[in-house]
mmCIF file with all atom_site columns, C-alpha atoms in Angstrom:
data_model
loop_
_atom_site.group_PDB
_atom_site.id
_atom_site.type_symbol
_atom_site.label_atom_id
_atom_site.label_alt_id
_atom_site.label_comp_id
_atom_site.label_asym_id
_atom_site.label_entity_id
_atom_site.label_seq_id
_atom_site.pdbx_PDB_ins_code
_atom_site.Cartn_x
_atom_site.Cartn_y
_atom_site.Cartn_z
_atom_site.occupancy
_atom_site.B_iso_or_equiv
_atom_site.pdbx_formal_charge
_atom_site.auth_seq_id
_atom_site.auth_comp_id
_atom_site.auth_asym_id
_atom_site.auth_atom_id
_atom_site.pdbx_PDB_model_num
ATOM 1   C CA . MET A 1 1   ? -23.416 -19.881 150.324 1.00 0.00 ? 155 MET A CA 1
ATOM 2   C CA . ASN A 1 2   ? -23.346 -16.830 152.555 1.00 0.00 ? 156 ASN A CA 1
ATOM 3   C CA . LEU A 1 3   ? -23.645 -13.704 150.423 1.00 0.00 ? 157 LEU A CA 1
ATOM 4   C CA . THR A 1 4   ? -22.940 -10.510 152.301 1.00 0.00 ? 158 THR A CA 1
ATOM 5   C CA . ALA A 1 5   ? -23.477 -7.067  150.813 1.00 0.00 ? 159 ALA A CA 1
ATOM 6   C CA . ALA A 1 6   ? -19.722 -6.743  150.235 1.00 0.00 ? 160 ALA A CA 1
ATOM 7   C CA . LYS A 1 7   ? -19.580 -10.061 148.356 1.00 0.00 ? 161 LYS A CA 1
ATOM 8   C CA . ILE A 1 8   ? -22.576 -9.108  146.232 1.00 0.00 ? 162 ILE A CA 1
ATOM 9   C CA . ARG A 1 9   ? -21.002 -5.735  145.370 1.00 0.00 ? 163 ARG A CA 1
ATOM 10  C CA . LYS A 1 10  ? -17.797 -7.496  144.385 1.00 0.00 ? 164 LYS A CA 1
ATOM 11  C CA . HIS A 1 11  ? -19.761 -9.785  142.042 1.00 0.00 ? 165 HIS A CA 1
ATOM 12  C CA . VAL A 1 12  ? -21.613 -6.785  140.585 1.00 0.00 ? 166 VAL A CA 1
ATOM 13  C CA . GLU A 1 13  ? -18.275 -5.043  139.922 1.00 0.00 ? 167 GLU A CA 1
ATOM 14  C CA . TYR A 1 14  ? -17.025 -8.202  138.211 1.00 0.00 ? 168 TYR A CA 1
ATOM 15  C CA . ILE A 1 15  ? -20.155 -8.309  136.013 1.00 0.00 ? 169 ILE A CA 1
ATOM 16  C CA . ARG A 1 16  ? -19.782 -4.580  135.148 1.00 0.00 ? 170 ARG A CA 1
ATOM 17  C CA . ASN A 1 17  ? -16.195 -5.121  134.043 1.00 0.00 ? 171 ASN A CA 1
ATOM 18  C CA . GLY A 1 18  ? -17.241 -8.139  131.989 1.00 0.00 ? 172 GLY A CA 1
ATOM 19  C CA . ALA A 1 19  ? -20.136 -6.229  130.407 1.00 0.00 ? 173 ALA A CA 1
ATOM 20  C CA . ASN A 1 20  ? -17.731 -3.518  129.260 1.00 0.00 ? 174 ASN A CA 1
ATOM 21  C CA . THR A 1 21  ? -16.009 -6.034  126.965 1.00 0.00 ? 175 THR A CA 1
ATOM 22  C CA . PHE A 1 22  ? -19.193 -6.078  124.846 1.00 0.00 ? 176 PHE A CA 1
ATOM 23  C CA . LEU A 1 23  ? -19.115 -2.299  124.301 1.00 0.00 ? 177 LEU A CA 1
ATOM 24  C CA . ILE A 1 24  ? -17.623 -2.545  120.826 1.00 0.00 ? 178 ILE A CA 1
ATOM 25  C CA . ASP A 1 25  ? -19.235 0.599   119.365 1.00 0.00 ? 179 ASP A CA 1
ATOM 26  C CA . THR A 1 26  ? -18.714 4.283   120.051 1.00 0.00 ? 180 THR A CA 1
ATOM 27  C CA . ALA A 1 27  ? -21.158 7.158   120.099 1.00 0.00 ? 181 ALA A CA 1
ATOM 28  C CA . GLN A 1 28  ? -21.269 10.789  121.072 1.00 0.00 ? 182 GLN A CA 1
ATOM 29  C CA . LEU A 1 29  ? -23.314 11.806  124.096 1.00 0.00 ? 183 LEU A CA 1
ATOM 30  C CA . LYS A 1 30  ? -24.730 15.338  124.128 1.00 0.00 ? 184 LYS A CA 1
ATOM 31  C CA . ARG A 1 31  ? -25.961 16.246  127.607 1.00 0.00 ? 185 ARG A CA 1
ATOM 32  C CA . LYS A 1 32  ? -28.976 18.525  127.756 1.00 0.00 ? 186 LYS A CA 1
ATOM 33  C CA . THR A 1 33  ? -28.012 21.735  129.535 1.00 0.00 ? 187 THR A CA 1
ATOM 34  C CA . GLY A 1 34  ? -31.276 23.632  129.278 1.00 0.00 ? 188 GLY A CA 1
ATOM 35  C CA . GLU A 1 35  ? -33.648 25.248  126.847 1.00 0.00 ? 189 GLU A CA 1
ATOM 36  C CA . GLU A 1 36  ? -33.715 28.461  124.887 1.00 0.00 ? 190 GLU A CA 1
ATOM 37  C CA . TYR A 1 37  ? -36.780 30.140  123.478 1.00 0.00 ? 191 TYR A CA 1
ATOM 38  C CA . ILE A 1 38  ? -36.686 31.463  119.930 1.00 0.00 ? 192 ILE A CA 1
ATOM 39  C CA . ASP A 1 39  ? -39.846 33.216  118.749 1.00 0.00 ? 193 ASP A CA 1
ATOM 40  C CA . GLY A 1 40  ? -41.755 31.504  121.556 1.00 0.00 ? 194 GLY A CA 1
ATOM 41  C CA . GLU A 1 41  ? -40.541 28.034  120.555 1.00 0.00 ? 195 GLU A CA 1
ATOM 42  C CA . SER A 1 42  ? -38.603 25.964  123.073 1.00 0.00 ? 196 SER A CA 1
ATOM 43  C CA . ARG A 1 43  ? -35.370 24.458  121.742 1.00 0.00 ? 197 ARG A CA 1
ATOM 44  C CA . PRO A 1 44  ? -33.056 22.259  123.791 1.00 0.00 ? 198 PRO A CA 1
ATOM 45  C CA . MET A 1 45  ? -29.437 23.272  124.373 1.00 0.00 ? 199 MET A CA 1
ATOM 46  C CA . TYR A 1 46  ? -26.679 20.662  124.649 1.00 0.00 ? 200 TYR A CA 1
ATOM 47  C CA . ALA A 1 47  ? -23.108 20.549  125.919 1.00 0.00 ? 201 ALA A CA 1
ATOM 48  C CA . ALA A 1 48  ? -20.261 19.644  123.579 1.00 0.00 ? 202 ALA A CA 1
ATOM 49  C CA . PRO A 1 49  ? -20.431 15.966  122.518 1.00 0.00 ? 203 PRO A CA 1
ATOM 50  C CA . GLU A 1 50  ? -18.550 13.446  124.643 1.00 0.00 ? 204 GLU A CA 1
ATOM 51  C CA . LEU A 1 51  ? -17.263 10.194  123.131 1.00 0.00 ? 205 LEU A CA 1
ATOM 52  C CA . ILE A 1 52  ? -18.530 7.076   124.933 1.00 0.00 ? 206 ILE A CA 1
ATOM 53  C CA . ALA A 1 53  ? -18.212 3.332   124.457 1.00 0.00 ? 207 ALA A CA 1
ATOM 54  C CA . CYS A 1 54  ? -21.513 1.587   123.778 1.00 0.00 ? 208 CYS A CA 1
ATOM 55  C CA . ARG A 1 55  ? -23.339 -1.308  122.167 1.00 0.00 ? 209 ARG A CA 1
ATOM 56  C CA . LEU A 1 56  ? -26.392 -0.541  120.062 1.00 0.00 ? 210 LEU A CA 1
ATOM 57  C CA . ILE A 1 57  ? -29.290 -2.946  120.489 1.00 0.00 ? 211 ILE A CA 1
ATOM 58  C CA . THR A 1 58  ? -31.838 -2.534  117.698 1.00 0.00 ? 212 THR A CA 1
ATOM 59  C CA . ARG A 1 59  ? -35.451 -3.407  118.257 1.00 0.00 ? 213 ARG A CA 1
ATOM 60  C CA . SER A 1 60  ? -38.553 -2.781  116.227 1.00 0.00 ? 214 SER A CA 1
ATOM 61  C CA . GLY A 1 61  ? -41.076 -0.411  117.640 1.00 0.00 ? 215 GLY A CA 1
ATOM 62  C CA . SER A 1 62  ? -44.695 0.450   117.358 1.00 0.00 ? 216 SER A CA 1
ATOM 63  C CA . GLU A 1 63  ? -46.734 3.249   118.787 1.00 0.00 ? 217 GLU A CA 1
ATOM 64  C CA . SER A 1 64  ? -50.451 3.426   119.445 1.00 0.00 ? 218 SER A CA 1
ATOM 65  C CA . GLN A 1 65  ? -52.152 6.797   119.629 1.00 0.00 ? 219 GLN A CA 1
ATOM 66  C CA . ASN A 1 66  ? -55.639 7.396   120.926 1.00 0.00 ? 220 ASN A CA 1
ATOM 67  C CA . ILE A 1 67  ? -56.759 10.989  120.505 1.00 0.00 ? 221 ILE A CA 1
ATOM 68  C CA . ALA A 1 68  ? -59.505 11.491  123.081 1.00 0.00 ? 222 ALA A CA 1
ATOM 69  C CA . ALA A 1 69  ? -60.583 14.937  121.837 1.00 0.00 ? 223 ALA A CA 1
ATOM 70  C CA . GLN A 1 70  ? -61.393 13.567  118.373 1.00 0.00 ? 224 GLN A CA 1
ATOM 71  C CA . PRO A 1 71  ? -63.482 10.642  117.212 1.00 0.00 ? 225 PRO A CA 1
ATOM 72  C CA . ARG A 1 72  ? -61.672 7.490   118.340 1.00 0.00 ? 226 ARG A CA 1
ATOM 73  C CA . GLN A 1 73  ? -58.852 7.217   115.839 1.00 0.00 ? 227 GLN A CA 1
ATOM 74  C CA . VAL A 1 74  ? -56.326 4.556   116.700 1.00 0.00 ? 228 VAL A CA 1
ATOM 75  C CA . GLN A 1 75  ? -53.098 4.435   114.760 1.00 0.00 ? 229 GLN A CA 1
ATOM 76  C CA . GLN A 1 76  ? -51.028 1.299   115.259 1.00 0.00 ? 230 GLN A CA 1
ATOM 77  C CA . ASN A 1 77  ? -47.781 -0.177  114.008 1.00 0.00 ? 231 ASN A CA 1
ATOM 78  C CA . THR A 1 78  ? -46.077 3.111   113.220 1.00 0.00 ? 232 THR A CA 1
ATOM 79  C CA . TYR A 1 79  ? -42.326 2.552   113.127 1.00 0.00 ? 233 TYR A CA 1
ATOM 80  C CA . THR A 1 80  ? -40.744 4.937   115.590 1.00 0.00 ? 234 THR A CA 1
ATOM 81  C CA . GLY A 1 81  ? -37.022 4.098   115.460 1.00 0.00 ? 235 GLY A CA 1
ATOM 82  C CA . LEU A 1 82  ? -36.749 2.709   118.974 1.00 0.00 ? 236 LEU A CA 1
ATOM 83  C CA . TYR A 1 83  ? -33.414 1.373   120.190 1.00 0.00 ? 237 TYR A CA 1
ATOM 84  C CA . ARG A 1 84  ? -31.711 0.230   123.318 1.00 0.00 ? 238 ARG A CA 1
ATOM 85  C CA . MET A 1 85  ? -28.087 1.000   123.998 1.00 0.00 ? 239 MET A CA 1
ATOM 86  C CA . GLN A 1 86  ? -25.763 -0.437  126.580 1.00 0.00 ? 240 GLN A CA 1
ATOM 87  C CA . VAL A 1 87  ? -23.366 2.127   128.050 1.00 0.00 ? 241 VAL A CA 1
ATOM 88  C CA . PRO A 1 88  ? -20.808 1.872   130.848 1.00 0.00 ? 242 PRO A CA 1
ATOM 89  C CA . TYR A 1 89  ? -22.265 2.118   134.344 1.00 0.00 ? 243 TYR A CA 1
ATOM 90  C CA . THR A 1 90  ? -19.962 5.074   135.026 1.00 0.00 ? 244 THR A CA 1
ATOM 91  C CA . VAL A 1 91  ? -21.530 7.262   132.300 1.00 0.00 ? 245 VAL A CA 1
ATOM 92  C CA . ASP A 1 92  ? -24.253 9.575   133.571 1.00 0.00 ? 246 ASP A CA 1
ATOM 93  C CA . VAL A 1 93  ? -27.101 9.663   131.068 1.00 0.00 ? 247 VAL A CA 1
ATOM 94  C CA . THR A 1 94  ? -30.484 11.259  131.688 1.00 0.00 ? 248 THR A CA 1
ATOM 95  C CA . GLU A 1 95  ? -33.721 11.553  129.764 1.00 0.00 ? 249 GLU A CA 1
ATOM 96  C CA . GLY A 1 96  ? -33.536 14.438  127.326 1.00 0.00 ? 250 GLY A CA 1
ATOM 97  C CA . ASP A 1 97  ? -29.878 13.871  126.423 1.00 0.00 ? 251 ASP A CA 1
ATOM 98  C CA . GLN A 1 98  ? -29.014 13.026  122.811 1.00 0.00 ? 252 GLN A CA 1
ATOM 99  C CA . ILE A 1 99  ? -26.886 10.297  121.297 1.00 0.00 ? 253 ILE A CA 1
ATOM 100 C CA . LEU A 1 100 ? -25.118 10.631  117.938 1.00 0.00 ? 254 LEU A CA 1
ATOM 101 C CA . TYR A 1 101 ? -24.386 7.129   116.646 1.00 0.00 ? 255 TYR A CA 1
ATOM 102 C CA . THR A 1 102 ? -22.458 6.422   113.448 1.00 0.00 ? 256 THR A CA 1
ATOM 103 C CA . ASP A 1 103 ? -23.789 3.361   111.625 1.00 0.00 ? 257 ASP A CA 1
ATOM 104 C CA . ALA A 1 104 ? -20.764 1.116   111.023 1.00 0.00 ? 258 ALA A CA 1
ATOM 105 C CA . VAL A 1 105 ? -22.213 -0.286  107.783 1.00 0.00 ? 259 VAL A CA 1
ATOM 106 C CA . THR A 1 106 ? -23.490 2.862   106.062 1.00 0.00 ? 260 THR A CA 1
ATOM 107 C CA . GLY A 1 107 ? -21.468 5.558   107.826 1.00 0.00 ? 261 GLY A CA 1
ATOM 108 C CA . ILE A 1 108 ? -24.685 7.517   108.408 1.00 0.00 ? 262 ILE A CA 1
ATOM 109 C CA . ILE A 1 109 ? -24.822 9.439   111.690 1.00 0.00 ? 263 ILE A CA 1
ATOM 110 C CA . ARG A 1 110 ? -28.105 8.804   113.456 1.00 0.00 ? 264 ARG A CA 1
ATOM 111 C CA . THR A 1 111 ? -29.425 11.170  116.130 1.00 0.00 ? 265 THR A CA 1
ATOM 112 C CA . ALA A 1 112 ? -31.539 9.745   118.930 1.00 0.00 ? 266 ALA A CA 1
ATOM 113 C CA . ASP A 1 113 ? -33.112 11.215  122.047 1.00 0.00 ? 267 ASP A CA 1
ATOM 114 C CA . VAL A 1 114 ? -32.697 9.396   125.350 1.00 0.00 ? 268 VAL A CA 1
ATOM 115 C CA . ILE A 1 115 ? -36.272 8.552   126.361 1.00 0.00 ? 269 ILE A CA 1
ATOM 116 C CA . TYR A 1 116 ? -35.428 6.323   129.344 1.00 0.00 ? 270 TYR A CA 1
ATOM 117 C CA . ALA A 1 117 ? -32.413 5.997   131.595 1.00 0.00 ? 271 ALA A CA 1
ATOM 118 C CA . PRO A 1 118 ? -32.752 3.699   134.592 1.00 0.00 ? 272 PRO A CA 1
ATOM 119 C CA . ALA A 1 119 ? -31.939 4.898   138.068 1.00 0.00 ? 273 ALA A CA 1
ATOM 120 C CA . LYS A 1 120 ? -28.468 3.896   139.156 1.00 0.00 ? 274 LYS A CA 1
ATOM 121 C CA . HIS A 1 121 ? -28.322 1.440   142.006 1.00 0.00 ? 275 HIS A CA 1
ATOM 122 C CA . ILE A 1 122 ? -25.305 -0.089  143.708 1.00 0.00 ? 276 ILE A CA 1
ATOM 123 C CA . TYR A 1 123 ? -26.414 -3.509  142.460 1.00 0.00 ? 277 TYR A CA 1
ATOM 124 C CA . THR A 1 124 ? -26.934 -2.461  138.803 1.00 0.00 ? 278 THR A CA 1
ATOM 125 C CA . ALA A 1 125 ? -24.568 -4.349  136.522 1.00 0.00 ? 279 ALA A CA 1
ATOM 126 C CA . ALA A 1 126 ? -25.316 -3.686  132.845 1.00 0.00 ? 280 ALA A CA 1
ATOM 127 C CA . TYR A 1 127 ? -26.671 -0.190  132.191 1.00 0.00 ? 281 TYR A CA 1
ATOM 128 C CA . ILE A 1 128 ? -29.206 -0.068  129.315 1.00 0.00 ? 282 ILE A CA 1
ATOM 129 C CA . ILE A 1 129 ? -30.799 3.166   128.059 1.00 0.00 ? 283 ILE A CA 1
ATOM 130 C CA . HIS A 1 130 ? -33.713 3.531   125.621 1.00 0.00 ? 284 HIS A CA 1
ATOM 131 C CA . LEU A 1 131 ? -33.493 5.784   122.564 1.00 0.00 ? 285 LEU A CA 1
ATOM 132 C CA . GLN A 1 132 ? -35.874 7.140   119.947 1.00 0.00 ? 286 GLN A CA 1
ATOM 133 C CA . GLU A 1 133 ? -34.418 8.237   116.636 1.00 0.00 ? 287 GLU A CA 1
ATOM 134 C CA . VAL A 1 134 ? -34.952 11.875  115.687 1.00 0.00 ? 288 VAL A CA 1
ATOM 135 C CA . HIS A 1 135 ? -36.281 12.263  112.148 1.00 0.00 ? 289 HIS A CA 1
#
């Protein structure tokens, strides 16, 4: 089978379109536009929320902290509210943006910071971002 770049791109486009059928949830994306300083404290500023299709992927999380300046205290297995979310390839998401997701079961709106957004590549099919819930 002779796969040229054009054939591969066509297959990637087919996979992207197929992946979009799994985006059964919706969320609001708030893009970070900058920071403001109030009494010396930095606070992020966001654009108006934009409705996007998505699929929330829940995963458990743990965080280990090692504070070098103090006696070696290691804290493990602290739940941090880590999630993954599949979004359309066409949506531009960057680290520092926020996602407002309404839980379909409880109706509770959860706020999460985007902590990882992969670089876009012409061969990327499904686009998965990583989130950490804001408490």
